[in-house]
PDB file of C-alpha atoms in Angstrom:
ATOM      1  CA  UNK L1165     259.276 164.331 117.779  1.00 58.00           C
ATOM      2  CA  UNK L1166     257.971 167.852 115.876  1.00 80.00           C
ATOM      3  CA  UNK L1167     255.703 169.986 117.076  1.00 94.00           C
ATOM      4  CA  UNK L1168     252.705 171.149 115.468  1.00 96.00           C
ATOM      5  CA  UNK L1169     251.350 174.306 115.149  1.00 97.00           C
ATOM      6  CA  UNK L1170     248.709 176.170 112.997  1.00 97.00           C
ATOM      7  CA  UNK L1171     248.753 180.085 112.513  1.00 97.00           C
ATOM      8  CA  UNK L1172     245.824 182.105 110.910  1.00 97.00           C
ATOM      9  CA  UNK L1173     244.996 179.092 109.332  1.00 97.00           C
ATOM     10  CA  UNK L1174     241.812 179.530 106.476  1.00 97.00           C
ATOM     11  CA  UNK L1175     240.670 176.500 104.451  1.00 96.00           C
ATOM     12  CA  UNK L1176     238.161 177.800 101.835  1.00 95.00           C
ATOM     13  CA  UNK L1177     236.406 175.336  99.451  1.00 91.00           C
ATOM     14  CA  UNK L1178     234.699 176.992  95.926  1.00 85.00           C
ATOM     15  CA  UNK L1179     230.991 176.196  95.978  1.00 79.00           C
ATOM     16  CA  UNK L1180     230.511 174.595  92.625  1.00 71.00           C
ATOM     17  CA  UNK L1181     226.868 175.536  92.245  1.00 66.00           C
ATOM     18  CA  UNK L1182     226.044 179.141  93.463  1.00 61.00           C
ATOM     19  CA  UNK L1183     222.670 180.527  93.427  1.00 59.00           C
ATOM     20  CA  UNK L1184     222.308 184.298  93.273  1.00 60.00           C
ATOM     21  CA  UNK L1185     223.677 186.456  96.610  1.00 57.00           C
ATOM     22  CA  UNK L1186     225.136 182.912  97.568  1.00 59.00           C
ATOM     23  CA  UNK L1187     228.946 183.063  98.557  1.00 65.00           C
ATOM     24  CA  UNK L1188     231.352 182.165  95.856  1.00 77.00           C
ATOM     25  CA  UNK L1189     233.372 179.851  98.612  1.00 84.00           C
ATOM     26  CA  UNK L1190     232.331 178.018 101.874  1.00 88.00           C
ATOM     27  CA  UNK L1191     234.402 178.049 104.626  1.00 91.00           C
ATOM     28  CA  UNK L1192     236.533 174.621 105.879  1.00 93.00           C
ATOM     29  CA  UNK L1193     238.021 175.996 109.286  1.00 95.00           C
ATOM     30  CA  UNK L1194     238.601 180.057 109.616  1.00 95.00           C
ATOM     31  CA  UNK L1195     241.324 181.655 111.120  1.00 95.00           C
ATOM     32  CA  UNK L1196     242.556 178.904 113.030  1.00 96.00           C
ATOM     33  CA  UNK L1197     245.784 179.257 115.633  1.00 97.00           C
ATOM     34  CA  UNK L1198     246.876 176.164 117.373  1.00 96.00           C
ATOM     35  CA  UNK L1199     249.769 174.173 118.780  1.00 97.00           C
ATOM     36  CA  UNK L1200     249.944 170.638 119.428  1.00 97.00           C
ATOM     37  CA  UNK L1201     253.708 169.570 121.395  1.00 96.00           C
ATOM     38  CA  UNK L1202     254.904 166.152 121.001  1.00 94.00           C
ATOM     39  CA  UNK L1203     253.326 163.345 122.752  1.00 95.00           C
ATOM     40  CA  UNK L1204     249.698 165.327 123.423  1.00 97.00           C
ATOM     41  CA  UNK L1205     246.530 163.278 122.822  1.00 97.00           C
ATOM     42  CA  UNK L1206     243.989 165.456 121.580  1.00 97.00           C
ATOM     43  CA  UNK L1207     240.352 165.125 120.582  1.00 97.00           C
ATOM     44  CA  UNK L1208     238.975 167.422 118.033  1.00 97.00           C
ATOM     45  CA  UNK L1209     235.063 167.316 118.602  1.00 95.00           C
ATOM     46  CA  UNK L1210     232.079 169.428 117.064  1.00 93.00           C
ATOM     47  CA  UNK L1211     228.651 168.778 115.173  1.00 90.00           C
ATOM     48  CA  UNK L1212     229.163 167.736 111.397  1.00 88.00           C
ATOM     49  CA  UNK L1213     230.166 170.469 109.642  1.00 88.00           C
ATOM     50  CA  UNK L1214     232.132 172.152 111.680  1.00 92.00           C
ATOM     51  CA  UNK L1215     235.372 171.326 109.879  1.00 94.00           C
ATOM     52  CA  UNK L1216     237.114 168.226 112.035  1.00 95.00           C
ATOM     53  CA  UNK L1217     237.841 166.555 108.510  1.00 95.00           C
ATOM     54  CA  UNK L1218     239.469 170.070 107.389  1.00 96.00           C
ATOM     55  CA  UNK L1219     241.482 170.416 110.231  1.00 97.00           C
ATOM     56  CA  UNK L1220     242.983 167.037 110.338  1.00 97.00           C
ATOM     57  CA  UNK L1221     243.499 167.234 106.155  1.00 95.00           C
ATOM     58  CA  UNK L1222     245.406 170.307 106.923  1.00 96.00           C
ATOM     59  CA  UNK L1223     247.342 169.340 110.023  1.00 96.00           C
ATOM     60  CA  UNK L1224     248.840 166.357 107.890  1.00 93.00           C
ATOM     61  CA  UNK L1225     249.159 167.993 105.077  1.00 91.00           C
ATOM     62  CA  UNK L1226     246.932 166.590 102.566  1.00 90.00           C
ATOM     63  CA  UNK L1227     245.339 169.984 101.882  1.00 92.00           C
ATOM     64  CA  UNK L1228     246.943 173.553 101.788  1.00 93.00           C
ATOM     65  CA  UNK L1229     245.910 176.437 103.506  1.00 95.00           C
ATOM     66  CA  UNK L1230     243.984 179.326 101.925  1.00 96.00           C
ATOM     67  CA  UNK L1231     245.512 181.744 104.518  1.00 96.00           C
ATOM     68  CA  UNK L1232     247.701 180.796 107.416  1.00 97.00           C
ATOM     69  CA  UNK L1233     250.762 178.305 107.846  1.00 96.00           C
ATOM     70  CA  UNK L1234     251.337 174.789 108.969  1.00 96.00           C
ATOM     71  CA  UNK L1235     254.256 173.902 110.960  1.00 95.00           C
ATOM     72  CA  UNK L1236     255.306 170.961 111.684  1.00 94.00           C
ATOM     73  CA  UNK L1237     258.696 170.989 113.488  1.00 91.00           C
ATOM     74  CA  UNK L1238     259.325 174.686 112.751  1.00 90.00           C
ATOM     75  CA  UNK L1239     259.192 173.864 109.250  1.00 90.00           C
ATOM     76  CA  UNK L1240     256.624 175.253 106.657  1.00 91.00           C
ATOM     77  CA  UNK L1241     254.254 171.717 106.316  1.00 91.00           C
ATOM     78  CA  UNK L1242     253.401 173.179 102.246  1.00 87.00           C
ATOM     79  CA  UNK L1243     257.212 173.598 101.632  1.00 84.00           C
ATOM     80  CA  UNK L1244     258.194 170.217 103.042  1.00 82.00           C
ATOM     81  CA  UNK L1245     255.369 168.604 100.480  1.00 78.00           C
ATOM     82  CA  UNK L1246     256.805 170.322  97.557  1.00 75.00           C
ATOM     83  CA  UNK L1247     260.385 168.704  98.475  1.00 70.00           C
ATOM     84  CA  UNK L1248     259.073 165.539  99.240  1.00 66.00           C
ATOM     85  CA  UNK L1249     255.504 163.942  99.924  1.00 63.00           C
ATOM     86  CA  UNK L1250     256.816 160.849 101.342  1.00 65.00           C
ATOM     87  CA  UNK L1251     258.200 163.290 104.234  1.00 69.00           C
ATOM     88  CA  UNK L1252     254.641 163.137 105.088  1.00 68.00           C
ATOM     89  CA  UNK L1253     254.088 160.051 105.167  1.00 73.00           C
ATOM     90  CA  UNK L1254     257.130 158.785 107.477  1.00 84.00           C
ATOM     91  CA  UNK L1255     255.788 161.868 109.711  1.00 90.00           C
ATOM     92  CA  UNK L1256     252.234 161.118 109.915  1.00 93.00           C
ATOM     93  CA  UNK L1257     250.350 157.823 110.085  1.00 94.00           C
ATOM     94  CA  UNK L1258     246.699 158.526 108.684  1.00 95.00           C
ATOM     95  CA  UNK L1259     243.252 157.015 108.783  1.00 95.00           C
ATOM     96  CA  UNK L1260     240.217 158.858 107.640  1.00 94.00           C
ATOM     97  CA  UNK L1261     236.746 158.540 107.616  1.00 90.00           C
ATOM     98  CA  UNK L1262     236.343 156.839 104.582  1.00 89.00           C
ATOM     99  CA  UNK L1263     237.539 152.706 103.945  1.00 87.00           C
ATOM    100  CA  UNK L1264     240.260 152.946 102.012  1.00 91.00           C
ATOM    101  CA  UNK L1265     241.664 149.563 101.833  1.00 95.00           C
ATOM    102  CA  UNK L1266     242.044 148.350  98.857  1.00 95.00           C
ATOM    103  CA  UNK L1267     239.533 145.478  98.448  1.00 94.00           C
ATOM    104  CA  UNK L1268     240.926 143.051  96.282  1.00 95.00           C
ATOM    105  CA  UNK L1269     243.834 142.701  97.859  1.00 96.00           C
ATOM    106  CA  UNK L1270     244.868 141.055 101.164  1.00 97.00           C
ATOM    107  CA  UNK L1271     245.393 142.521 104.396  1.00 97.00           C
ATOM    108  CA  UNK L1272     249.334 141.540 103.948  1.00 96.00           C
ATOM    109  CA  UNK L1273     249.436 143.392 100.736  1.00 96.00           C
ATOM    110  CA  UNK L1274     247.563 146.395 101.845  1.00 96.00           C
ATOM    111  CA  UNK L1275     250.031 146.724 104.530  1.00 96.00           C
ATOM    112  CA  UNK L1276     252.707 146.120 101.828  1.00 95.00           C
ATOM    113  CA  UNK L1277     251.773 148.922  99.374  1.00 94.00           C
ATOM    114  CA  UNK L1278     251.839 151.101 102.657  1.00 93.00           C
ATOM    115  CA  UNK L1279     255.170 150.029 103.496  1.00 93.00           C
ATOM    116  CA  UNK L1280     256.972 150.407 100.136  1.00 91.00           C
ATOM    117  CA  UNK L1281     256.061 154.424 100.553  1.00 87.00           C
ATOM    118  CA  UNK L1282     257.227 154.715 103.935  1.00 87.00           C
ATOM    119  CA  UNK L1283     260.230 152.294 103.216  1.00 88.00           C
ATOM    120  CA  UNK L1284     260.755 151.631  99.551  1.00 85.00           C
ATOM    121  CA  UNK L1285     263.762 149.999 100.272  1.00 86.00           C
ATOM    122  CA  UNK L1286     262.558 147.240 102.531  1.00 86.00           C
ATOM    123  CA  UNK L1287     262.933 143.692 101.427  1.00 87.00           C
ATOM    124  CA  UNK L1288     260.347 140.420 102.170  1.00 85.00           C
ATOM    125  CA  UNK L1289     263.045 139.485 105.052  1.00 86.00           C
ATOM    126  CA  UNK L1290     262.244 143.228 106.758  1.00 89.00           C
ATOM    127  CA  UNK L1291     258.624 143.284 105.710  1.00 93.00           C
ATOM    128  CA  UNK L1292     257.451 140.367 107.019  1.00 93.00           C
ATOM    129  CA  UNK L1293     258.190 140.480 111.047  1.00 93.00           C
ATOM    130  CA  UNK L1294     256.763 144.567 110.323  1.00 94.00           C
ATOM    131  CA  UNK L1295     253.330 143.429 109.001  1.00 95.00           C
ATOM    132  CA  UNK L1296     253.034 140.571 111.553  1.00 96.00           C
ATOM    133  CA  UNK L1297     254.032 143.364 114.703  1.00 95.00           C
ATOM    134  CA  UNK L1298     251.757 146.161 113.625  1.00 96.00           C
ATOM    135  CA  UNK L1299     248.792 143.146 112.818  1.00 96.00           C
ATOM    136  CA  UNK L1300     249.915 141.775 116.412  1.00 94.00           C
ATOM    137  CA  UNK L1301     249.455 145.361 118.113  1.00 91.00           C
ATOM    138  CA  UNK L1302     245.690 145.725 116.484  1.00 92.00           C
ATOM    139  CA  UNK L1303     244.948 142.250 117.764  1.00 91.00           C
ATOM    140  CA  UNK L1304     245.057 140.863 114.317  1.00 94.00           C
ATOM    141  CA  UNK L1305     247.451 138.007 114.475  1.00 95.00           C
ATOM    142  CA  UNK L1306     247.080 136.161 111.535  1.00 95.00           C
ATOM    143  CA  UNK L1307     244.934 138.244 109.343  1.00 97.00           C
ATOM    144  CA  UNK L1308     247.730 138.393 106.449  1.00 97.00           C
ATOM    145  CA  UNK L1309     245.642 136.226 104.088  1.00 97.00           C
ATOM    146  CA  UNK L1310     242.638 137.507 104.539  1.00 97.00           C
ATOM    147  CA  UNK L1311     240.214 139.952 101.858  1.00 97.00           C
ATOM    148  CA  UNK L1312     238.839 143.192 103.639  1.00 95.00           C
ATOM    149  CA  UNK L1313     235.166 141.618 102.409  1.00 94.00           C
ATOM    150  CA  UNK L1314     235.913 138.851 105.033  1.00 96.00           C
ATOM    151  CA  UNK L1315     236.375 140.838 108.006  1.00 94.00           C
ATOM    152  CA  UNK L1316     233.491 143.046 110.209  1.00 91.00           C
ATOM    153  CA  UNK L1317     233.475 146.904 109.808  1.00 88.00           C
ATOM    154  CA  UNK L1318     235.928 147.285 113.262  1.00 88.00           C
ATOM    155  CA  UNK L1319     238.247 144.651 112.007  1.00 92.00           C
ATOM    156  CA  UNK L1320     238.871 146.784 108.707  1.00 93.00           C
ATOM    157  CA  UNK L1321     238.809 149.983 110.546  1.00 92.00           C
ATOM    158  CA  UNK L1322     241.900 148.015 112.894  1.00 92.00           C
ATOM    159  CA  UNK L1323     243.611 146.653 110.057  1.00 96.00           C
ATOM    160  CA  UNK L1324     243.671 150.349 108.589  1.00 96.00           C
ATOM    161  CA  UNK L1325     244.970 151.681 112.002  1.00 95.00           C
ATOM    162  CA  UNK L1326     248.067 148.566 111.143  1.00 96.00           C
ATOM    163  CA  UNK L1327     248.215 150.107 108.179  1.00 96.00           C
ATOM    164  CA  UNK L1328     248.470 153.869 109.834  1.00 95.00           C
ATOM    165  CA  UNK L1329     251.492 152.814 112.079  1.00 95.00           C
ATOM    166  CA  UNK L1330     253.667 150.310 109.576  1.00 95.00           C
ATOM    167  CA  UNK L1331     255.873 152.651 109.651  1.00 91.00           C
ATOM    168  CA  UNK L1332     256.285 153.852 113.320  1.00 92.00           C
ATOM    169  CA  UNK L1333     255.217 157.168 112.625  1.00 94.00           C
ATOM    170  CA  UNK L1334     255.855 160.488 115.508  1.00 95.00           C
ATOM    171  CA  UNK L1335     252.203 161.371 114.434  1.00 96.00           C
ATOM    172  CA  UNK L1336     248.537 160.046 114.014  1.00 97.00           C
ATOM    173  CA  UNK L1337     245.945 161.584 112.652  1.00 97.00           C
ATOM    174  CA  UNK L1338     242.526 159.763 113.002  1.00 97.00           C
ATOM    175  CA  UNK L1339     238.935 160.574 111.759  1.00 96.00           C
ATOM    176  CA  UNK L1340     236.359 158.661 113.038  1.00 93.00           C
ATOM    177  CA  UNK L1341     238.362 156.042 113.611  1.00 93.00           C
ATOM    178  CA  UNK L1342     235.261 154.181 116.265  1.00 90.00           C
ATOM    179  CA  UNK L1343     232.607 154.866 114.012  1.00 86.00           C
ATOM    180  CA  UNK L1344     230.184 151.763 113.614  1.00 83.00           C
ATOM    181  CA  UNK L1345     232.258 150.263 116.343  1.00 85.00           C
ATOM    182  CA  UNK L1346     230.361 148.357 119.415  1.00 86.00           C
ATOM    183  CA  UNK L1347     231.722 149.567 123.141  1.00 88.00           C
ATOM    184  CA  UNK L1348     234.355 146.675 123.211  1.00 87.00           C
ATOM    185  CA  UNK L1349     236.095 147.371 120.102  1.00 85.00           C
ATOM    186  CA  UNK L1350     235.868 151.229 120.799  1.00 88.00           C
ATOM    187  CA  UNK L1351     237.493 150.412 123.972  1.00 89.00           C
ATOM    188  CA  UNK L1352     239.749 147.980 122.838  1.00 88.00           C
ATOM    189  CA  UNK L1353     241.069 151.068 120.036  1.00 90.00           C
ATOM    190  CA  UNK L1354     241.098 153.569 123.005  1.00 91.00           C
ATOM    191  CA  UNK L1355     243.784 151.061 125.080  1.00 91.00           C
ATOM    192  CA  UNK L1356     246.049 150.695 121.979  1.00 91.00           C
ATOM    193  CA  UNK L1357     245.739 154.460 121.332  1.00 94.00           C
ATOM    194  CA  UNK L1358     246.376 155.224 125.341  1.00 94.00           C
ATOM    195  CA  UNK L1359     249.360 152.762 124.990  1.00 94.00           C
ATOM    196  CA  UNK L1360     250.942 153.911 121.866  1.00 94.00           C
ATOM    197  CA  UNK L1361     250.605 157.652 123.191  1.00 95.00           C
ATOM    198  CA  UNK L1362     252.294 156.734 126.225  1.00 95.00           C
ATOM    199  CA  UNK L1363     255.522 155.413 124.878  1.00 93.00           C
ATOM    200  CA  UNK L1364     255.784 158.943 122.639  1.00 94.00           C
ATOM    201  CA  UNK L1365     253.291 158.998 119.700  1.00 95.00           C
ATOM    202  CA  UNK L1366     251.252 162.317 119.072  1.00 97.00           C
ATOM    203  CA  UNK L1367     247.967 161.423 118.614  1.00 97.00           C
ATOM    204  CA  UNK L1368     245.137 163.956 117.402  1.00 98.00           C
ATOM    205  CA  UNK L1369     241.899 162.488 116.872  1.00 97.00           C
ATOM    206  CA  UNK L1370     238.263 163.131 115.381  1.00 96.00           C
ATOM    207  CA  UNK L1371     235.456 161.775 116.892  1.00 92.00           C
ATOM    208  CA  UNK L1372     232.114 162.099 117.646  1.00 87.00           C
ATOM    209  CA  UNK L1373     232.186 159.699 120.202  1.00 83.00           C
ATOM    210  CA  UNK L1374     231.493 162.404 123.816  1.00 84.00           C
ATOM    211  CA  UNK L1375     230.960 159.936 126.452  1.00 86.00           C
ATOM    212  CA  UNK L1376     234.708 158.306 125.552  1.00 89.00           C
ATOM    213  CA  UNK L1377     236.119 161.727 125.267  1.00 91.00           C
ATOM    214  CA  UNK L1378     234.811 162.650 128.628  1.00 90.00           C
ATOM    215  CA  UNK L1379     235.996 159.387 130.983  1.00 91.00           C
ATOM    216  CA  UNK L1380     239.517 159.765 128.814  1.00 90.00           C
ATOM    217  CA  UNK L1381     239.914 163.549 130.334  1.00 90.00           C
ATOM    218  CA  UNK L1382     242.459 164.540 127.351  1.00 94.00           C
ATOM    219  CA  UNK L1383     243.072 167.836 125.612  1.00 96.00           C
ATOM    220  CA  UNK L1384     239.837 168.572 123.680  1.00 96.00           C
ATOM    221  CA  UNK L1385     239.590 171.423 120.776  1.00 96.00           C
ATOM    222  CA  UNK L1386     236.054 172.402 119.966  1.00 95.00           C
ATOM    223  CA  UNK L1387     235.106 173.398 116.686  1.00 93.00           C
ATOM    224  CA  UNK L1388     232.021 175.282 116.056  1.00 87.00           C
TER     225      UNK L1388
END
């Protein structure tokens, strides 16, 4: 599985409404140099602001550096996308902050849609036993036919971690992944995520979640 690593990495954002002496851009993550080796778990932590959301973006390569390169496997991350985005997404599983399943559909289909990216080729006969394992490893046996309006805020955030792995991805990125979860289902994503990292899977992961991150005693990058 790659490696990841970040050098002199700048994400700047244009303001677009400046007041007088204001900066013209406000600054994502600055100057950034990190490496993450194959099969770490790693927390990114800091207050809101402070750029998690930036740095995961730019570690799986939905947004380019201003300054700086991404690496992922010794090979320029920006370079790879311009060849090919769906190298991407058979790299890195993905679940941000914000719901993104696609509410009138079922929980089968939105695991279909994901699939035909990562495997375009895949017929019902090799879709089918893929939806029902990654569905089984959330603890969502059964939850093809259902709407993402019929299931509770941690069941949708599990079915988009299904979603995330359809494809047996080397690498997750997660943002937020527990938020609005109780204790149980927090702990009950922490197991899967402890068991999926320990059979190879790089997993970097935003959270502000502290207490967890402390009784997990994993890598932890601070961003302030």
């Amino acid at each position: 599985m790659p490696i990841i690593e970040l050098e002199n990495v700048t994400k700047l954002y244009k303001q677009k409404k400046r007041h007088r002496g204001d900066k013209r851009y406000e600054v994502g993550v600055e100057q950034v140099d990190l490496t993450i080796r194959q099969g770490d778990f790693v927390f990114v932590i800091g207050s809101s602001g402070a750029g998690k959301s930036t740095l995961l973006s730019l570690i799986a390569g939905q947004t380019r550096p201003t300054r700086g390169r991404v690496y992922v496997g010794h090979k320029d991350l920006s370079w790879m996308m311009k060849l090919s985005r769906n190298r991407a997404s058979i790299l890195f599983g993905k679940v941000w902050q914000e719901p993104t399943l696609i509410r009138n559909r079922t929980v089968g289909e939105n695991l279909a849609l994901a699939n035909r990216i990562v495997s375009p080729r895949d017929g019902e006969r090799q879709l089918v036993p893929k939806v029902k394992k990654v569905l089984g490893l959330v603890g969502l046996s059964g939850f093809e036919d259902k709407y993402p309006v019929e299931m509770s805020i941690g069941e949708a955030r599990r079915v988009e971690l299904a979603r995330a792995l359809i494809g047996s991805p080397p690498i997750l990125v997660l943002d937020e992944i527990t938020a609005n979860l109780d204790d149980d289902s927090i702990w009950d994503v922490f197991h899967l995520l402890t068991e999926l990292n320990r059979r190879g899977t790089t997993i970097i992961m935003a959270t502000h979640a502290s207490q967890y991150v402390n009784i997990m005693r994993r890598r932890v990058i601070t961003l302030v």
